[in-house]
């Protein structure tokens, strides 16, 4: 997610606390939050998919999904 969208999320959050949001701004905030969460989850999944565990002998094992 780009910096402009994060800045917009922060602006809407501050505005909601001080003066309130219009219906259009509430919808925009909701959509931006969904996009932010999806981006965060995707980044976390990518990081976990590239994670290895190293044992005491130096052997590396790829981290597996639960249930695999």
Tab-separated table of N, CA and C in Angstrom:
chain	number	residue	atom	x	y	z
A	1	UNK	N	0.851	-1.172	0.000
A	1	UNK	CA	0.000	0.000	0.000
A	1	UNK	C	0.893	1.230	0.000
A	2	UNK	N	0.530	2.202	-0.815
A	2	UNK	CA	1.390	3.381	-0.936
A	2	UNK	C	1.157	4.383	0.202
A	3	UNK	N	2.120	5.272	0.354
A	3	UNK	CA	2.108	6.239	1.463
A	3	UNK	C	0.903	7.174	1.406
A	4	UNK	N	0.461	7.530	0.220
A	4	UNK	CA	-0.675	8.445	0.089
A	4	UNK	C	-1.940	7.833	0.696
A	5	UNK	N	-2.140	6.545	0.493
A	5	UNK	CA	-3.331	5.886	1.049
A	5	UNK	C	-3.232	5.773	2.571
A	6	UNK	N	-2.046	5.483	3.070
A	6	UNK	CA	-1.859	5.415	4.522
A	6	UNK	C	-2.080	6.775	5.148
A	7	UNK	N	-1.580	7.816	4.496
A	7	UNK	CA	-1.810	9.180	4.982
A	7	UNK	C	-3.306	9.503	4.995
A	8	UNK	N	-4.020	9.054	3.987
A	8	UNK	CA	-5.470	9.295	3.915
A	8	UNK	C	-6.187	8.557	5.048
A	9	UNK	N	-5.783	7.333	5.332
A	9	UNK	CA	-6.360	6.573	6.451
A	9	UNK	C	-6.155	7.343	7.752
A	10	UNK	N	-4.943	7.832	7.960
A	10	UNK	CA	-4.635	8.576	9.182
A	10	UNK	C	-5.430	9.880	9.259
A	11	UNK	N	-5.558	10.566	8.133
A	11	UNK	CA	-6.342	11.801	8.102
A	11	UNK	C	-7.804	11.533	8.479
A	12	UNK	N	-8.375	10.490	7.888
A	12	UNK	CA	-9.775	10.170	8.180
A	12	UNK	C	-9.956	9.752	9.636
A	13	UNK	N	-8.993	9.051	10.184
A	13	UNK	CA	-9.078	8.641	11.589
A	13	UNK	C	-9.065	9.864	12.507
A	14	UNK	N	-8.172	10.812	12.222
A	14	UNK	CA	-8.105	12.029	13.042
A	14	UNK	C	-9.382	12.854	12.897
A	15	UNK	N	-9.870	12.955	11.663
A	15	UNK	CA	-11.076	13.744	11.418
A	15	UNK	C	-12.286	13.116	12.111
A	16	UNK	N	-12.349	11.793	12.125
A	16	UNK	CA	-13.494	11.125	12.769
A	16	UNK	C	-13.517	11.404	14.270
A	17	UNK	N	-12.338	11.567	14.867
A	17	UNK	CA	-12.258	11.838	16.301
A	17	UNK	C	-12.602	13.286	16.630
A	18	UNK	N	-12.314	14.188	15.715
A	18	UNK	CA	-12.521	15.601	16.015
A	18	UNK	C	-13.879	16.119	15.556
A	19	UNK	N	-14.185	15.947	14.293
A	19	UNK	CA	-15.423	16.551	13.783
A	19	UNK	C	-16.412	15.572	13.171
A	20	UNK	N	-16.020	14.328	13.024
A	20	UNK	CA	-16.909	13.327	12.440
A	20	UNK	C	-16.740	13.233	10.934
A	21	UNK	N	-17.238	12.144	10.376
A	21	UNK	CA	-17.098	11.880	8.950
A	21	UNK	C	-18.460	11.852	8.268
A	22	UNK	N	-18.451	12.223	7.000
A	22	UNK	CA	-19.673	12.095	6.200
A	22	UNK	C	-19.834	10.627	5.821
A	23	UNK	N	-20.984	10.302	5.279
A	23	UNK	CA	-21.254	8.917	4.862
A	23	UNK	C	-20.245	8.469	3.802
A	24	UNK	N	-19.924	9.334	2.865
A	24	UNK	CA	-18.950	9.002	1.816
A	24	UNK	C	-17.567	8.759	2.415
A	25	UNK	N	-17.188	9.580	3.386
A	25	UNK	CA	-15.887	9.408	4.032
A	25	UNK	C	-15.844	8.125	4.852
A	26	UNK	N	-16.960	7.768	5.493
A	26	UNK	CA	-17.015	6.514	6.240
A	26	UNK	C	-16.815	5.320	5.311
A	27	UNK	N	-17.452	5.373	4.147
A	27	UNK	CA	-17.297	4.291	3.177
A	27	UNK	C	-15.864	4.229	2.657
A	28	UNK	N	-15.275	5.399	2.387
A	28	UNK	CA	-13.889	5.447	1.923
A	28	UNK	C	-12.954	4.869	2.982
A	29	UNK	N	-13.181	5.243	4.240
A	29	UNK	CA	-12.357	4.759	5.336
A	29	UNK	C	-12.462	3.236	5.453
A	30	UNK	N	-13.664	2.722	5.322
A	30	UNK	CA	-13.899	1.278	5.407
A	30	UNK	C	-13.139	0.541	4.301
A	31	UNK	N	-13.210	1.047	3.081
A	31	UNK	CA	-12.534	0.414	1.953
A	31	UNK	C	-11.008	0.498	2.094
A	32	UNK	N	-10.518	1.650	2.529
A	32	UNK	CA	-9.076	1.804	2.728
A	32	UNK	C	-8.562	0.863	3.817
A	33	UNK	N	-9.331	0.696	4.872
A	33	UNK	CA	-8.937	-0.220	5.941
A	33	UNK	C	-8.909	-1.661	5.452
A	34	UNK	N	-9.903	-2.045	4.653
A	34	UNK	CA	-9.921	-3.398	4.075
A	34	UNK	C	-8.674	-3.631	3.229
A	35	UNK	N	-8.347	-2.650	2.400
A	35	UNK	CA	-7.182	-2.760	1.530
A	35	UNK	C	-5.899	-2.845	2.355
A	36	UNK	N	-5.809	-2.043	3.416
A	36	UNK	CA	-4.630	-2.058	4.279
A	36	UNK	C	-4.461	-3.413	4.951
A	37	UNK	N	-5.545	-3.952	5.482
A	37	UNK	CA	-5.485	-5.252	6.162
A	37	UNK	C	-5.099	-6.356	5.181
A	38	UNK	N	-5.676	-6.335	3.985
A	38	UNK	CA	-5.332	-7.334	2.969
A	38	UNK	C	-3.846	-7.243	2.612
A	39	UNK	N	-3.338	-6.042	2.472
A	39	UNK	CA	-1.927	-5.844	2.165
A	39	UNK	C	-1.047	-6.368	3.296
A	40	UNK	N	-1.428	-6.094	4.522
A	40	UNK	CA	-0.674	-6.541	5.689
A	40	UNK	C	-0.642	-8.066	5.763
A	41	UNK	N	-1.790	-8.687	5.555
A	41	UNK	CA	-1.881	-10.152	5.611
A	41	UNK	C	-1.045	-10.777	4.501
A	42	UNK	N	-1.120	-10.236	3.305
A	42	UNK	CA	-0.329	-10.769	2.194
A	42	UNK	C	1.163	-10.651	2.455
A	43	UNK	N	1.593	-9.532	3.018
A	43	UNK	CA	3.010	-9.349	3.346
A	43	UNK	C	3.455	-10.349	4.416
A	44	UNK	N	2.610	-10.578	5.398
A	44	UNK	CA	2.933	-11.526	6.461
A	44	UNK	C	3.016	-12.946	5.903
A	45	UNK	N	2.071	-13.322	5.043
A	45	UNK	CA	2.103	-14.650	4.424
A	45	UNK	C	3.375	-14.843	3.611
A	46	UNK	N	3.755	-13.840	2.839
A	46	UNK	CA	4.970	-13.923	2.026
A	46	UNK	C	6.196	-14.095	2.911
A	47	UNK	N	6.223	-13.395	4.014
A	47	UNK	CA	7.355	-13.502	4.932
A	47	UNK	C	7.414	-14.900	5.535
A	48	UNK	N	6.270	-15.430	5.947
A	48	UNK	CA	6.244	-16.762	6.557
A	48	UNK	C	6.579	-17.854	5.547
A	49	UNK	N	6.195	-17.663	4.289
A	49	UNK	CA	6.507	-18.646	3.260
A	49	UNK	C	8.002	-18.710	2.969
A	50	UNK	N	8.734	-17.695	3.339
A	50	UNK	CA	10.182	-17.668	3.138
A	50	UNK	C	10.952	-17.810	4.451
A	51	UNK	N	10.315	-18.414	5.442
A	51	UNK	CA	10.938	-18.582	6.749
A	51	UNK	C	11.435	-20.014	6.908
A	52	UNK	N	12.649	-20.139	7.396
A	52	UNK	CA	13.249	-21.438	7.652
A	52	UNK	C	13.638	-21.522	9.112
A	53	UNK	N	13.600	-22.748	9.642
A	53	UNK	CA	14.013	-22.993	11.021
A	53	UNK	C	15.331	-23.753	10.965
A	54	UNK	N	16.298	-23.289	11.719
A	54	UNK	CA	17.606	-23.923	11.724
A	54	UNK	C	17.776	-24.691	13.028
A	55	UNK	N	18.129	-25.994	12.920
A	55	UNK	CA	18.342	-26.794	14.128
A	55	UNK	C	19.773	-26.631	14.644
A	56	UNK	N	20.085	-27.343	15.720
A	56	UNK	CA	21.396	-27.196	16.356
A	56	UNK	C	22.548	-27.681	15.469
A	57	UNK	N	22.246	-28.500	14.457
A	57	UNK	CA	23.285	-28.992	13.540
A	57	UNK	C	23.462	-28.095	12.323
A	58	UNK	N	22.676	-27.038	12.227
A	58	UNK	CA	22.776	-26.121	11.109
A	58	UNK	C	21.880	-26.474	9.935
A	59	UNK	N	21.077	-27.527	10.090
A	59	UNK	CA	20.158	-27.910	9.019
A	59	UNK	C	18.965	-26.960	9.000
A	60	UNK	N	18.615	-26.528	7.797
A	60	UNK	CA	17.493	-25.611	7.659
A	60	UNK	C	16.279	-26.363	7.138
A	61	UNK	N	15.134	-26.100	7.768
A	61	UNK	CA	13.873	-26.715	7.368
A	61	UNK	C	12.869	-25.610	7.112
A	62	UNK	N	12.205	-25.711	5.965
A	62	UNK	CA	11.197	-24.693	5.605
A	62	UNK	C	10.033	-24.767	6.579
A	63	UNK	N	9.575	-23.633	7.014
A	63	UNK	CA	8.428	-23.547	7.904
A	63	UNK	C	7.196	-24.034	7.150
A	64	UNK	N	6.437	-24.940	7.767
A	64	UNK	CA	5.265	-25.508	7.104
A	64	UNK	C	3.999	-24.901	7.660
A	65	UNK	N	2.959	-24.904	6.818
A	65	UNK	CA	1.651	-24.453	7.274
A	65	UNK	C	1.098	-25.461	8.269
A	66	UNK	N	0.293	-24.991	9.185
A	66	UNK	CA	-0.306	-25.868	10.171
A	66	UNK	C	-1.173	-26.900	9.459
A	67	UNK	N	-1.013	-28.153	9.805
A	67	UNK	CA	-1.806	-29.209	9.194
A	67	UNK	C	-1.134	-29.861	8.001
A	68	UNK	N	0.030	-29.393	7.609
A	68	UNK	CA	0.738	-30.014	6.479
A	68	UNK	C	1.616	-31.123	6.951
